[in-house]
């Protein structure tokens, strides 16, 4: 199957139980991403650390992570409430501002170092953290890397998250720039379910493509 058909299968639901619909599972990304990006666009990321924003921040992040499979099985988060994420939200608020602008078109050595520092920061806030959990947080908040879960890794044929895997993602983007940019569809707005002005990042489009590819190759 082609890259385009895999992306379309994610969007229209032919490769999933649902698809990109406002009331269905994968729209949880949109609502989480919209929330955190609204602070960045307002130039007020530091406000995420304010107590009056803790509850909403944790609920957005926590529900997205739960919807995307991070509160199941033996996961430590399954035993925690949304309030457990307060230190994570505070870490996000204090993150290097460069993280907000990193995407699959600019996985330079220096930007990969910034992402490495972000992992250390989130690790101190959250404790034990797998590649999957780290990258899902980074995708849902910043949109800067794909989520390295089992399906994405199988589709990409890279089994760990790190500089080499990011370089591979960046190479795929560079070789398919026009196609991937065409599928940078708008996020959905929570209240209306309608498209927003905000578009999926390049990393998010690649996440969709290789998630579907990995699912299909395992069937």
Tab-separated table of C-alpha atoms in Angstrom:
chain	number	residue	atom	x	y	z
A	1	UNK	CA	0.000	0.000	0.000
A	2	UNK	CA	1.117	3.572	-0.618
A	3	UNK	CA	1.849	6.291	1.910
A	4	UNK	CA	-1.196	8.205	0.692
A	5	UNK	CA	-3.548	5.243	1.076
A	6	UNK	CA	-2.309	4.626	4.627
A	7	UNK	CA	-2.932	8.263	5.588
A	8	UNK	CA	-6.383	8.192	3.995
A	9	UNK	CA	-7.220	4.954	5.806
A	10	UNK	CA	-6.505	6.665	9.122
A	11	UNK	CA	-8.517	9.756	8.262
A	12	UNK	CA	-11.598	8.010	6.865
A	13	UNK	CA	-11.573	5.082	9.275
A	14	UNK	CA	-11.170	2.268	6.743
A	15	UNK	CA	-8.069	1.061	8.549
A	16	UNK	CA	-9.465	1.612	12.042
A	17	UNK	CA	-12.631	1.068	14.073
A	18	UNK	CA	-13.288	4.777	13.650
A	19	UNK	CA	-11.294	7.590	12.026
A	20	UNK	CA	-10.909	11.339	12.215
A	21	UNK	CA	-14.400	12.078	13.558
A	22	UNK	CA	-15.224	14.556	16.353
A	23	UNK	CA	-16.912	12.018	18.659
A	24	UNK	CA	-14.524	9.149	18.105
A	25	UNK	CA	-11.325	8.022	19.756
A	26	UNK	CA	-8.571	9.550	17.672
A	27	UNK	CA	-10.018	13.071	17.895
A	28	UNK	CA	-8.733	13.048	21.484
A	29	UNK	CA	-5.427	14.094	19.966
A	30	UNK	CA	-7.040	17.138	18.360
A	31	UNK	CA	-8.559	18.408	21.599
A	32	UNK	CA	-5.382	17.919	23.618
A	33	UNK	CA	-3.196	19.478	20.918
A	34	UNK	CA	-5.571	22.420	20.471
A	35	UNK	CA	-5.579	23.134	24.196
A	36	UNK	CA	-1.809	23.243	24.658
A	37	UNK	CA	-1.161	24.972	21.350
A	38	UNK	CA	-3.589	27.754	22.273
A	39	UNK	CA	-1.237	28.777	25.102
A	40	UNK	CA	1.747	28.697	22.767
A	41	UNK	CA	-0.026	30.769	20.129
A	42	UNK	CA	-0.972	33.317	22.791
A	43	UNK	CA	2.674	33.550	23.865
A	44	UNK	CA	1.673	32.400	27.335
A	45	UNK	CA	2.998	28.866	27.767
A	46	UNK	CA	4.188	29.677	31.300
A	47	UNK	CA	0.537	30.083	32.344
A	48	UNK	CA	0.093	26.308	32.040
A	49	UNK	CA	1.979	26.045	35.347
A	50	UNK	CA	-0.537	28.284	37.134
A	51	UNK	CA	-2.767	26.386	39.591
A	52	UNK	CA	-5.945	27.646	37.927
A	53	UNK	CA	-4.972	25.770	34.748
A	54	UNK	CA	-3.820	22.526	36.375
A	55	UNK	CA	-7.134	20.706	36.309
A	56	UNK	CA	-7.992	21.447	32.697
A	57	UNK	CA	-4.422	20.749	31.549
A	58	UNK	CA	-4.267	17.403	33.334
A	59	UNK	CA	-7.700	16.342	32.133
A	60	UNK	CA	-6.873	17.129	28.505
A	61	UNK	CA	-3.529	15.340	28.654
A	62	UNK	CA	-4.801	12.448	30.745
A	63	UNK	CA	-7.849	11.719	28.596
A	64	UNK	CA	-5.799	11.867	25.408
A	65	UNK	CA	-3.246	9.437	26.861
A	66	UNK	CA	-6.004	7.123	28.076
A	67	UNK	CA	-7.772	7.266	24.731
A	68	UNK	CA	-4.486	6.421	23.023
A	69	UNK	CA	-3.910	3.362	25.208
A	70	UNK	CA	-1.607	4.574	27.978
A	71	UNK	CA	-3.941	3.768	30.901
A	72	UNK	CA	-4.298	0.039	30.438
A	73	UNK	CA	-2.736	-3.272	31.428
A	74	UNK	CA	0.249	-2.953	33.738
A	75	UNK	CA	0.870	0.732	32.970
A	76	UNK	CA	1.748	2.772	36.045
A	77	UNK	CA	-0.664	5.498	34.921
A	78	UNK	CA	-3.574	3.097	35.359
A	79	UNK	CA	-3.106	3.422	39.120
A	80	UNK	CA	-2.995	7.225	39.042
A	81	UNK	CA	-5.514	10.039	38.866
A	82	UNK	CA	-5.284	12.961	36.469
A	83	UNK	CA	-3.738	15.015	39.283
A	84	UNK	CA	-0.629	12.839	38.989
A	85	UNK	CA	0.130	14.758	35.787
A	86	UNK	CA	0.530	18.153	37.485
A	87	UNK	CA	4.371	17.915	37.545
A	88	UNK	CA	4.287	16.884	33.863
A	89	UNK	CA	2.210	19.936	32.941
A	90	UNK	CA	4.556	22.150	34.956
A	91	UNK	CA	7.509	20.603	33.098
A	92	UNK	CA	5.789	21.319	29.775
A	93	UNK	CA	5.264	24.943	30.830
A	94	UNK	CA	8.981	25.324	31.516
A	95	UNK	CA	10.224	23.470	28.454
A	96	UNK	CA	12.718	24.983	26.048
A	97	UNK	CA	10.608	27.136	23.704
A	98	UNK	CA	12.348	25.580	20.692
A	99	UNK	CA	10.395	22.362	21.265
A	100	UNK	CA	7.172	24.054	20.153
A	101	UNK	CA	8.597	24.689	16.672
A	102	UNK	CA	10.279	21.343	15.966
A	103	UNK	CA	8.663	19.143	13.324
A	104	UNK	CA	9.660	16.388	10.907
A	105	UNK	CA	11.108	18.923	8.478
A	106	UNK	CA	13.825	20.021	10.903
A	107	UNK	CA	15.288	17.051	12.778
A	108	UNK	CA	18.714	18.621	12.855
A	109	UNK	CA	21.369	17.493	15.293
A	110	UNK	CA	20.725	20.487	17.534
A	111	UNK	CA	16.950	19.982	17.492
A	112	UNK	CA	17.351	16.299	18.325
A	113	UNK	CA	19.447	17.399	21.313
A	114	UNK	CA	16.572	19.677	22.372
A	115	UNK	CA	14.208	16.693	22.192
A	116	UNK	CA	16.664	14.653	24.253
A	117	UNK	CA	16.666	17.329	26.929
A	118	UNK	CA	12.855	17.344	26.844
A	119	UNK	CA	12.841	13.637	27.627
A	120	UNK	CA	15.066	14.205	30.640
A	121	UNK	CA	12.769	16.990	31.825
A	122	UNK	CA	9.621	14.894	31.494
A	123	UNK	CA	11.369	11.909	33.037
A	124	UNK	CA	12.104	13.901	36.176
A	125	UNK	CA	8.468	14.978	36.350
A	126	UNK	CA	6.799	11.669	35.566
A	127	UNK	CA	9.293	9.055	36.689
A	128	UNK	CA	9.469	5.796	34.736
A	129	UNK	CA	8.638	6.528	31.116
A	130	UNK	CA	8.696	4.325	28.035
A	131	UNK	CA	9.452	5.500	24.492
A	132	UNK	CA	5.745	5.164	23.773
A	133	UNK	CA	4.604	7.323	26.681
A	134	UNK	CA	7.232	9.990	26.044
A	135	UNK	CA	6.491	10.290	22.345
A	136	UNK	CA	2.716	10.288	22.859
A	137	UNK	CA	3.058	13.198	25.278
A	138	UNK	CA	5.331	15.027	22.852
A	139	UNK	CA	2.934	14.401	19.959
A	140	UNK	CA	-0.200	15.397	21.870
A	141	UNK	CA	1.270	18.608	23.267
A	142	UNK	CA	3.845	19.796	20.729
A	143	UNK	CA	3.166	17.694	17.631
A	144	UNK	CA	6.922	17.411	17.203
A	145	UNK	CA	7.477	13.641	16.931
A	146	UNK	CA	5.336	10.662	15.952
A	147	UNK	CA	4.136	8.323	18.680
A	148	UNK	CA	6.545	5.392	18.751
A	149	UNK	CA	4.045	2.687	19.701
A	150	UNK	CA	4.221	-0.900	18.472
A	151	UNK	CA	2.352	-0.244	15.226
A	152	UNK	CA	4.290	2.862	14.254
A	153	UNK	CA	7.622	1.150	14.957
A	154	UNK	CA	6.597	-1.886	12.925
A	155	UNK	CA	5.505	0.322	10.043
A	156	UNK	CA	8.688	2.389	10.159
A	157	UNK	CA	10.813	-0.727	10.727
A	158	UNK	CA	12.638	1.012	13.541
A	159	UNK	CA	12.254	-0.558	16.967
A	160	UNK	CA	13.510	2.181	19.284
A	161	UNK	CA	13.043	5.923	19.542
A	162	UNK	CA	16.231	7.916	19.142
A	163	UNK	CA	18.339	10.073	16.797
A	164	UNK	CA	18.626	7.397	14.095
A	165	UNK	CA	14.881	6.798	14.025
A	166	UNK	CA	14.138	10.523	13.925
A	167	UNK	CA	16.616	10.899	11.077
A	168	UNK	CA	14.708	8.189	9.208
A	169	UNK	CA	11.406	10.000	9.805
A	170	UNK	CA	12.979	13.221	8.586
A	171	UNK	CA	14.296	11.471	5.470
A	172	UNK	CA	10.845	10.086	4.666
A	173	UNK	CA	9.346	13.542	5.028
A	174	UNK	CA	11.982	15.087	2.759
A	175	UNK	CA	11.277	12.449	0.095
A	176	UNK	CA	7.499	12.906	0.314
A	177	UNK	CA	7.171	16.566	1.262
A	178	UNK	CA	4.376	17.560	-1.144
A	179	UNK	CA	2.287	14.498	-0.297
A	180	UNK	CA	2.613	14.848	3.476
A	181	UNK	CA	1.951	18.575	3.407
A	182	UNK	CA	-1.238	17.920	1.425
A	183	UNK	CA	-2.568	15.798	4.279
A	184	UNK	CA	-1.938	18.367	6.994
A	185	UNK	CA	-5.662	18.553	7.666
A	186	UNK	CA	-7.194	20.929	10.239
A	187	UNK	CA	-7.693	19.768	13.797
A	188	UNK	CA	-11.269	19.507	15.028
A	189	UNK	CA	-12.709	21.959	17.547
A	190	UNK	CA	-14.216	20.408	20.677
A	191	UNK	CA	-17.399	22.468	21.047
A	192	UNK	CA	-18.539	22.407	17.426
A	193	UNK	CA	-16.711	19.414	15.964
A	194	UNK	CA	-15.778	21.679	13.059
A	195	UNK	CA	-12.278	22.255	11.613
A	196	UNK	CA	-10.062	24.856	13.284
A	197	UNK	CA	-7.391	27.132	11.816
A	198	UNK	CA	-4.779	24.808	13.308
A	199	UNK	CA	-3.346	22.026	11.137
A	200	UNK	CA	-1.782	18.672	11.885
A	201	UNK	CA	1.984	18.789	12.046
A	202	UNK	CA	4.126	16.853	9.621
A	203	UNK	CA	5.052	14.442	12.418
A	204	UNK	CA	1.350	13.802	13.074
A	205	UNK	CA	0.698	12.952	9.417
A	206	UNK	CA	3.638	10.549	9.429
A	207	UNK	CA	2.355	9.072	12.677
A	208	UNK	CA	-0.958	8.289	10.975
A	209	UNK	CA	0.708	6.776	7.917
A	210	UNK	CA	3.057	4.408	9.691
A	211	UNK	CA	0.542	3.499	12.396
A	212	UNK	CA	-1.739	2.149	9.664
A	213	UNK	CA	1.152	0.520	7.807
A	214	UNK	CA	2.203	-1.233	11.004
A	215	UNK	CA	-1.339	-2.419	11.726
A	216	UNK	CA	-1.742	-3.771	8.219
A	217	UNK	CA	1.605	-5.568	8.221
A	218	UNK	CA	0.662	-7.362	11.440
A	219	UNK	CA	-2.623	-8.716	10.071
